[in-house]
XYZ file of C-alpha atoms in Angstrom:
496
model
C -11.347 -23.240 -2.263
C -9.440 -19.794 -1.929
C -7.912 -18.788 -5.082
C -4.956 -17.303 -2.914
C -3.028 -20.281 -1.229
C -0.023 -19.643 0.780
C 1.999 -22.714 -0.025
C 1.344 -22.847 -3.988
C 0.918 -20.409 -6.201
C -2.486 -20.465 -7.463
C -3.509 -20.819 -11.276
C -4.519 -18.528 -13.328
C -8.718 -19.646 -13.566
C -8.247 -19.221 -9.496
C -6.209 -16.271 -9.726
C -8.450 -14.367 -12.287
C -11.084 -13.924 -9.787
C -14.006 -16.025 -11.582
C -16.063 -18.995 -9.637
C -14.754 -22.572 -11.647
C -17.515 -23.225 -13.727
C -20.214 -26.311 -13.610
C -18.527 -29.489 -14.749
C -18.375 -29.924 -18.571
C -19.851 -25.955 -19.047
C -17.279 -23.326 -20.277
C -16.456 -20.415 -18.813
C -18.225 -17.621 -20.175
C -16.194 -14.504 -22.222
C -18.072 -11.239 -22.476
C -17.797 -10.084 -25.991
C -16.300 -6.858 -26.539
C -15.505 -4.401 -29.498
C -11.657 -3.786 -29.835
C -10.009 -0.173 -29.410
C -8.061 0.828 -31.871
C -4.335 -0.501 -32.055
C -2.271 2.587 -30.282
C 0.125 3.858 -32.886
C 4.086 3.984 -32.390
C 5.900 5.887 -29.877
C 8.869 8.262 -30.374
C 11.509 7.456 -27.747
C 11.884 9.769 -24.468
C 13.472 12.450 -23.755
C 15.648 14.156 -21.342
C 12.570 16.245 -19.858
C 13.604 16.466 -15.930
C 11.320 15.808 -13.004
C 9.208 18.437 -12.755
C 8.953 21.078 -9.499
C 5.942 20.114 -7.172
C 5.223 23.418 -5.238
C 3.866 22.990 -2.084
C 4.223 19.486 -2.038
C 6.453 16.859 -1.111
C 8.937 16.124 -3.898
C 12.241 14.059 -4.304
C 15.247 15.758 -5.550
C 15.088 17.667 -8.963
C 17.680 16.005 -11.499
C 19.246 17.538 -14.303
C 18.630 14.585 -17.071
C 16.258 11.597 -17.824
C 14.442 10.378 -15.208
C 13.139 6.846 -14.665
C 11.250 7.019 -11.389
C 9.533 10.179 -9.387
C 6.970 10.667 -6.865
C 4.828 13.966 -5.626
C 2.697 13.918 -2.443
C -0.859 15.678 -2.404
C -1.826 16.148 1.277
C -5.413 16.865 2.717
C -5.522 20.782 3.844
C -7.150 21.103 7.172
C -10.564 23.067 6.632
C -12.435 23.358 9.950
C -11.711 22.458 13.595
C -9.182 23.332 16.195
C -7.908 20.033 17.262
C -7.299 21.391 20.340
C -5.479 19.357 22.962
C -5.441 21.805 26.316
C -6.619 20.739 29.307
C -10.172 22.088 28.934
C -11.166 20.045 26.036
C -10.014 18.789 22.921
C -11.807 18.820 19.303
C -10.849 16.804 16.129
C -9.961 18.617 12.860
C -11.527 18.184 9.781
C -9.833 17.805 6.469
C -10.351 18.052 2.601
C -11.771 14.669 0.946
C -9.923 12.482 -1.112
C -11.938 12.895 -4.205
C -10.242 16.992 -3.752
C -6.689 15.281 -4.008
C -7.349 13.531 -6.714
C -8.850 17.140 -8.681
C -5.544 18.667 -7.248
C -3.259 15.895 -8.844
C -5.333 16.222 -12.380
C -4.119 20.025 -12.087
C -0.905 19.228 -11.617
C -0.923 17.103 -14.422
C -2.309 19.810 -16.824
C 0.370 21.983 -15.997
C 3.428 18.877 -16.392
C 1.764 17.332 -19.649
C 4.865 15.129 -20.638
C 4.776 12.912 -16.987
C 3.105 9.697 -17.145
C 1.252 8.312 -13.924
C 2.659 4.430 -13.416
C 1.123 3.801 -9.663
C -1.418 6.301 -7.793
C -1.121 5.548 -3.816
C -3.210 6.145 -0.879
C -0.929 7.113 1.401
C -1.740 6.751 5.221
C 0.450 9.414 7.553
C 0.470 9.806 11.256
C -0.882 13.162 12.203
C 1.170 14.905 15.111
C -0.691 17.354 17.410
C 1.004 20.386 18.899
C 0.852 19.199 22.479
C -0.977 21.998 25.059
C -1.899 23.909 21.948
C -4.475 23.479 18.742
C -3.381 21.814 15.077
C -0.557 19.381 14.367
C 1.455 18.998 11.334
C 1.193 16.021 8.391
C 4.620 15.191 7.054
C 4.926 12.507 4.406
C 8.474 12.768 3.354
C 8.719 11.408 7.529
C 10.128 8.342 7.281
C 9.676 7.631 11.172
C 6.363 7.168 13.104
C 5.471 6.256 16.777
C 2.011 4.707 17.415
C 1.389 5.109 21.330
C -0.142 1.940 23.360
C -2.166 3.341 26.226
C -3.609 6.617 23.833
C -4.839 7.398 20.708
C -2.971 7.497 17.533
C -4.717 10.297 14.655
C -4.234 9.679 10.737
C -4.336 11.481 7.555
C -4.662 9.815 3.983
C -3.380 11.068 1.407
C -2.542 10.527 -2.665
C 1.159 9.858 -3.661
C 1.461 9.529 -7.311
C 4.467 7.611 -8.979
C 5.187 8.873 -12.143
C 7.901 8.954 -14.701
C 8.754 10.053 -18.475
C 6.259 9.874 -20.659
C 7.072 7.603 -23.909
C 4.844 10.033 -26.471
C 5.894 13.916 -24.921
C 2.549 14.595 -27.697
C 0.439 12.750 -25.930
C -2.208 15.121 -24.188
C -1.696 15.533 -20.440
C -3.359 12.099 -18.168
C -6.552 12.782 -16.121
C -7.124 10.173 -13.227
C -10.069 8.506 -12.016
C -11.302 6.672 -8.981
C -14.113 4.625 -7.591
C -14.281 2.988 -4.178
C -15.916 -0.515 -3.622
C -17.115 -1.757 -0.847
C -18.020 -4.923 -0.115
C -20.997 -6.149 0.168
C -22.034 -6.775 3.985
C -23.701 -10.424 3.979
C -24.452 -11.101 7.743
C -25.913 -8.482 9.922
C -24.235 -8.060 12.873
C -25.306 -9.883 16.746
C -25.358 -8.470 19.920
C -21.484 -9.285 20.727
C -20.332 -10.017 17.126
C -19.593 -8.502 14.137
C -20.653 -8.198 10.720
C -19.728 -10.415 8.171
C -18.733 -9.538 4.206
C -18.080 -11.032 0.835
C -14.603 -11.856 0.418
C -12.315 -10.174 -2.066
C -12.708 -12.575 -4.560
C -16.174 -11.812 -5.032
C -16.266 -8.638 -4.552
C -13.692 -8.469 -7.728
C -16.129 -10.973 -9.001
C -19.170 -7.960 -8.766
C -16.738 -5.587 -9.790
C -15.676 -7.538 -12.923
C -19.924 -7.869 -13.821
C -20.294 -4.443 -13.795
C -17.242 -3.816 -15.744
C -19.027 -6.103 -18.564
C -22.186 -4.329 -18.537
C -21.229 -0.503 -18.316
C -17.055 -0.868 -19.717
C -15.112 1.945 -17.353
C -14.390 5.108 -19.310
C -10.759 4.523 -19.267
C -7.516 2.202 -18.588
C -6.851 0.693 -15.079
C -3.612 2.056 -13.870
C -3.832 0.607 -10.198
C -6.298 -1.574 -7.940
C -5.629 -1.005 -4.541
C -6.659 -2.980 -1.263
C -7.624 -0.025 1.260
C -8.609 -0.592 4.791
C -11.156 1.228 6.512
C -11.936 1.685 9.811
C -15.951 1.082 10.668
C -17.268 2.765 13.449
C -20.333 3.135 15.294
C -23.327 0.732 15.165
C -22.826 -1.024 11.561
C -24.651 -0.014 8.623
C -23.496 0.546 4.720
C -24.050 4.675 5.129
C -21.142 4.317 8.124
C -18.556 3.790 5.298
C -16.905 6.489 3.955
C -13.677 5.528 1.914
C -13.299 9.099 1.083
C -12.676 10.697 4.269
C -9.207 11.435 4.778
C -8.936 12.031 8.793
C -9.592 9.319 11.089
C -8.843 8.560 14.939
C -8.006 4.915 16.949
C -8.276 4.386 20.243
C -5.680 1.604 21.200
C -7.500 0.511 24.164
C -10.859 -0.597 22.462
C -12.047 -3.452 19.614
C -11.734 -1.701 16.342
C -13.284 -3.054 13.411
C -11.510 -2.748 9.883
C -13.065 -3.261 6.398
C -10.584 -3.744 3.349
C -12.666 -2.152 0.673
C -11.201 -1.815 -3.082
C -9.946 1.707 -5.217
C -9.393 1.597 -8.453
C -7.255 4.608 -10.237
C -7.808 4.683 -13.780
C -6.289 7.045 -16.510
C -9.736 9.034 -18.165
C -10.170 7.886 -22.239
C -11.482 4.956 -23.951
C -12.549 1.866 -22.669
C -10.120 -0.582 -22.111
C -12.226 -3.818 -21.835
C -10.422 -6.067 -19.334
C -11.227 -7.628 -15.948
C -9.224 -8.021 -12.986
C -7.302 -10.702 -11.523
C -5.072 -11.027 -8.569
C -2.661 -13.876 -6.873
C -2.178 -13.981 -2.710
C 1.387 -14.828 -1.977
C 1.102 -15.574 1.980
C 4.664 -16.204 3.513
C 4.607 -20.236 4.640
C 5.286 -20.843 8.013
C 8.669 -22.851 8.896
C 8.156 -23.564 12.572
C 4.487 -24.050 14.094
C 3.655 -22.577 17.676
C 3.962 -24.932 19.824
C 1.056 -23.567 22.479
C -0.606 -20.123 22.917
C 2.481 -18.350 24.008
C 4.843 -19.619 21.393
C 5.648 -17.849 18.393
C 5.255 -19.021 14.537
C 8.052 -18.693 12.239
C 7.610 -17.350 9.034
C 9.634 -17.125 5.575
C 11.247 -14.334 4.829
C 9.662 -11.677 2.823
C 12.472 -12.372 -0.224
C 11.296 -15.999 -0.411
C 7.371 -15.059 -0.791
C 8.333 -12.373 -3.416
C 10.406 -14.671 -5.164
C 7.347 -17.022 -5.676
C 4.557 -14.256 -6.633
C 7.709 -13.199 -9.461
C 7.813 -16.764 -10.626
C 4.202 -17.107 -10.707
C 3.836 -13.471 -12.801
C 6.553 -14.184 -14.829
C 5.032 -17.710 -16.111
C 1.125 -17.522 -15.910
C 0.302 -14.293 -16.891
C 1.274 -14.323 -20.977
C -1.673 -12.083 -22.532
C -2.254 -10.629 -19.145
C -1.166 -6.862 -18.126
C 0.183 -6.189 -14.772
C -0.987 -3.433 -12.917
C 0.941 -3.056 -9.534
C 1.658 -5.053 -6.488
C 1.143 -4.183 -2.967
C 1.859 -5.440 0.514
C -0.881 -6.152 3.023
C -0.832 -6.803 6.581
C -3.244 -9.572 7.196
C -4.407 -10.922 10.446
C -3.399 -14.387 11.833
C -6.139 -15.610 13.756
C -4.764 -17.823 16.626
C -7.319 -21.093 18.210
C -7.902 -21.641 21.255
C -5.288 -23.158 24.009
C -2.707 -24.988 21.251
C -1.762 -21.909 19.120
C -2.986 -23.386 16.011
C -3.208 -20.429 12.928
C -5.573 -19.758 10.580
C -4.543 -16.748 7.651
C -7.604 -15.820 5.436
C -5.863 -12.881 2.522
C -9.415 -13.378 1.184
C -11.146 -11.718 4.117
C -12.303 -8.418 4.056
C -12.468 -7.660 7.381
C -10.414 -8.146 10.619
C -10.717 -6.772 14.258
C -7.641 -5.598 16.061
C -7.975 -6.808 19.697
C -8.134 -3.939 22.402
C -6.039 -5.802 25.226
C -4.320 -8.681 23.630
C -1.316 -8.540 20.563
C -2.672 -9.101 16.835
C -0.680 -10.784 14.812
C -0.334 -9.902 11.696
C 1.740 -11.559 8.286
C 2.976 -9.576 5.014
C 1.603 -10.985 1.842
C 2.055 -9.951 -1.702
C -0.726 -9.078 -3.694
C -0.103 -9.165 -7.453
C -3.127 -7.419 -9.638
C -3.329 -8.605 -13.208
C -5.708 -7.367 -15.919
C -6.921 -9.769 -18.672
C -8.065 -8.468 -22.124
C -11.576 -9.493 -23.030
C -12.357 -11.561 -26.285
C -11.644 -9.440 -29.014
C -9.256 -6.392 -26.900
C -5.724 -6.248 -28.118
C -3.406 -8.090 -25.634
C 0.168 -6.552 -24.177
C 2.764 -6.804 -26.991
C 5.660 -9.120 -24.766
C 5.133 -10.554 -21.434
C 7.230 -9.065 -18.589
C 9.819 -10.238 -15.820
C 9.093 -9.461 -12.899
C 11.537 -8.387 -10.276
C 11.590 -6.352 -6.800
C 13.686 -3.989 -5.510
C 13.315 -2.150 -1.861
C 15.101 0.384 -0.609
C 14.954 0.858 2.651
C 16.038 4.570 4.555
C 19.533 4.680 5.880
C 19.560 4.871 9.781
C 21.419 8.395 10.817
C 21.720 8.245 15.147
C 20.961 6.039 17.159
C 17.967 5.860 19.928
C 18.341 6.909 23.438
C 16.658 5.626 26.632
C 13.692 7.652 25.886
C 13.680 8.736 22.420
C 13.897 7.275 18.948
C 16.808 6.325 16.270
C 16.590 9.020 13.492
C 16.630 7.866 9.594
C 16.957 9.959 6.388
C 13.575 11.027 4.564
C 11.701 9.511 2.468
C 13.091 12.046 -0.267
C 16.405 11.354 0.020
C 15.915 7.432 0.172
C 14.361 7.997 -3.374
C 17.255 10.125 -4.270
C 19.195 6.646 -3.505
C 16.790 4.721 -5.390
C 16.742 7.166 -8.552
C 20.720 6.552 -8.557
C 20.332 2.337 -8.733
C 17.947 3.265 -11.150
C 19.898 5.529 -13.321
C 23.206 2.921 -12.716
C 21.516 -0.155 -13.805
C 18.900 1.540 -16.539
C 15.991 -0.358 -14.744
C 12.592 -0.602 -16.975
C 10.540 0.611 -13.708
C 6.677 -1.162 -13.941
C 5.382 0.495 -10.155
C 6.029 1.127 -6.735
C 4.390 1.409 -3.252
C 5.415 3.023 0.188
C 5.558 -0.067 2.961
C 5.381 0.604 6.785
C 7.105 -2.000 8.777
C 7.602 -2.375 12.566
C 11.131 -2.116 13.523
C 12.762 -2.260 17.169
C 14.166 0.774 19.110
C 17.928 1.040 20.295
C 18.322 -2.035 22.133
C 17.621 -4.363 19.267
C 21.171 -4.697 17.553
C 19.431 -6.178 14.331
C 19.879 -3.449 11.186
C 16.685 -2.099 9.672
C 17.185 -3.894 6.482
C 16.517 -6.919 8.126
C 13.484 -5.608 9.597
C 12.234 -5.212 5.673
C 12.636 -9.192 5.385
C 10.508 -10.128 8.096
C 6.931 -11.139 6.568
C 5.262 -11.267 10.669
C 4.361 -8.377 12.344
C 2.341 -7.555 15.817
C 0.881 -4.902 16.854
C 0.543 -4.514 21.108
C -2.229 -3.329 22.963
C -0.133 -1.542 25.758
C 2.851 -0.482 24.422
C 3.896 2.008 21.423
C 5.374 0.811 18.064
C 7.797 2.242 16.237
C 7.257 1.574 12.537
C 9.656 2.851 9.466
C 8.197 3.468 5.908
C 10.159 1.659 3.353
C 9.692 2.063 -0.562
C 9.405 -1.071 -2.646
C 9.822 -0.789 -6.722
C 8.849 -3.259 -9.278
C 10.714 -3.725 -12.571
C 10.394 -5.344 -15.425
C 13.528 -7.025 -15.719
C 16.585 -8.743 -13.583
C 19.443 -6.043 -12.608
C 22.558 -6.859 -11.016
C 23.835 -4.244 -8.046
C 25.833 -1.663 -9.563
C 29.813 -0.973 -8.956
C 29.573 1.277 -5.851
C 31.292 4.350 -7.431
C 28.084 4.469 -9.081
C 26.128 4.995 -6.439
C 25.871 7.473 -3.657
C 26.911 6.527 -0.038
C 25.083 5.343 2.123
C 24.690 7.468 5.708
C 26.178 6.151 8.231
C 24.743 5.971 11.824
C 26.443 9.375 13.935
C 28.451 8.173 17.203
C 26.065 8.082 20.625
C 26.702 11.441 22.835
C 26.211 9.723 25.917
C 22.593 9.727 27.546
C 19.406 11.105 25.461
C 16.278 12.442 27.422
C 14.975 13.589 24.259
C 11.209 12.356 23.816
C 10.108 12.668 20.398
């Protein structure tokens, strides 16, 4: 039985990530020496966001702060990426693990920021058509993936950070290390590999954790897919590379593997845990060429805050994230099956994959004899989502506002309702173009997504916070307006 169940939320033995044990046999507890109790913390102060140079950076601000991001991109080191009619080359970029030394500088030189949520950040790359390079924009909040062609990708490390709540404290150093899991069925001559689910790979992780503690305190456990290519083997994954390239019009095989971020120091001694949250499905297909109805994304997020809020006393939240996970559809009556444990998935080459939104909520239990949080949290979400500013033509695409200055909206909410901020993650979703009359907010509630084999997707990053707390909306003096969407100049030819 799956600890992650879409239509109850699943208890916390399930949820933690251990196997039930043997009938009348307790669960074993690794014992542990305690750290030593933190001491107390002055309050903040009004240190403002500090300037990111060569990054991508919200808007400074003059006072406190509650919520800030910077962007660390992968510099292009080698290739041409050359797309003229004589050939064409791919580029080659920097490594994650050099993001992650480039953040730990930045840190050193703005000691009083505290890292809440570190993000691996997936952004379309866009050649320079009939000439060499392309450009990697992350503060884009817009992104086309063709159908008939291929689609190029750059991952890179967004770091949410905010005040810190000791300014003495010496300046955070992250960590990282990938998992991947383990493969345990070789592939056949038309299939696929199989692999341990992500319950037991956090399981393996978890075992090791007991035996060598990490040097340092989890900040973030992130579910990270990974495209496989090639004939299968465990040296073909790389979780580090930062450039990769898919071909819409064959099989592609993905592999979720697991990152966790950690802040550099003492030992922590706790284990992960995580709860699925899959959206329930209100209306059943009715054959292979009906569509399921799902829940809206509010009503899934509403039960993984319940759950958090309620079974997780003791327990330390990490962060949350969205996943896109594949609905696999059987045979001739449409019947569904959704696995969120499954760590792999193929996206068809000339049918549509469906795909649901669930919420994954990662936890972190104190071992026997580790001090436990101080007060248990309430969970709440808020997502922004950026403000449409023109509308699409017959060949070219609605424009929105940045990813910047959606944050500068969110950092005013913030500021107006003095929000305790917990984390935060950047969420693509697929949205129509201009003939779809539906507003993109709306897009940002649907939890079922699909992804076509022959024809392009538009897809708009939104930003989703967590806090700890419930917050009414603000009086709207308080808050910025919103853009509005510019009046249609007749026909657009513009193809972006």
């Amino acid at each position: 039985m799956s600890y992650n169940q879409a239509n109850a939320p699943p208890s916390y033995d399930q949820a933690v990530g251990q196997p039930p044990p043997a009938p009348g046999m307790p669960m074993p507890t690794p014992q542990m020496p305690a750290p030593p109790p933190p001491g107390p913390a002055p309050p903040p102060g009004p240190t403002p966001p500090p300037q990111a140079m060569g990054y991508a950076a919200p808007p400074q601000q003059t006072s406190a702060f509650r919520l800030s991001y910077v962007d660390f991109m992968p510099n292009q080191i080698a290739g041409s990426g050359n797309t003229s009619f004589l050939g064409f080359s791919y580029p080659q970029f920097e490594r994650f693990d050099v993001l992650v030394t480039r953040a730990n500088q930045w840190l050193q030189q703005n000691p009083a920021m505290e890292v809440k949520t570190c993000e691996s950040l997936e952004v379309k790359f866009e050649y320079y058509m009939g000439g060499s390079g392309g450009v990697v924009n992350p503060d884009r909040s817009l992104f086309y993936e063709r159908g008939n062609s291929g689609n190029c990708y750059v991952r890179g490390l967004r770091i949410w950070f905010g005040q810190k709540m000791d300014p003495q404290a010496p300046p955070q150093q992250i960590r990282y290390i990938n998992y991947v899991p383990g493969c345990i069925q070789a592939p056949s001559l038309f299939g696929y590999p199989q692999f341990e689910s992500f319950g037991d790979t956090v399981n393996r992780i978890n075992t090791m954790m007991r035996q060598n503690p990490l040097p340092g305190k989890i900040l973030t456990v992130e579910t990270q897919d990974v495209k496989v290519r090639g004939q299968w083997s465990s040296s073909i994954i790389d979780p580090d590379k930062s450039f990769w390239y898919e071909q819409s019009n064959y099989r592609k095989l993905f592999l979720f593997i697991i990152r966790v971020f950690y802040v550099a120091g003492p030992p922590a001694y706790e284990e992960i845990g995580s709860g699925d949250f899959v959206p329930g499905c209100v209306r059943m297909p009715s054959g292979i060429f009906d569509w399921p109805v799902f829940e809206p994304y509010s009503q899934v997020a509403a039960r993984a805050c319940s759950w958090a809020n309620s079974s997780l006393q003791g327990c330390r939240l990490a962060n949350a994230q969205t996943l896109h996970i594949k609905v696999s559809r059987q045979g001739w009556s449409g019947q569904m099956a959704i696995d969120s444990q499954k760590s792999s998935f193929v996206d068809a080459s000339n049918v549509s994959t469906m795909y649901v939104r669930i919420v994954r909520i990662i936890f972190l239990k104190p071992l026997q004899g580790s001090v436990a949080p101080p007060r248990p949290v309430q969970m709440s979400i808020k997502t922004f989502v950026p403000a449409q500013t023109a509308q699409g033509g017959m060949m070219s695409f609605p424009q929105f506002e940045t990813v910047g200055q959606t944050m500068q909206r969110a950092l005013a909410w913030l500021n107006a309702t003095g929000a305790n901020v917990m984390f935060a993650e950047t969420v693509p979703i697929k949205i129509m173009s201009h003939w779809s009359s539906q507003p993109p907010q709306a897009y940002a509630e649907e939890s079922m997504a699909y992804d076509s084999a022959k024809h392009g997707e538009i897809y708009l990053n939104i930003l989703r916070i967590y806090l700890d707390g419930i917050y009414h909306e603000p009086p709207p003096h308080l808050l910025p307006p919103v853009p509005q969407v510019a009046p249609s100049k007749g026909a657009d030819c513009t193809i972006q």
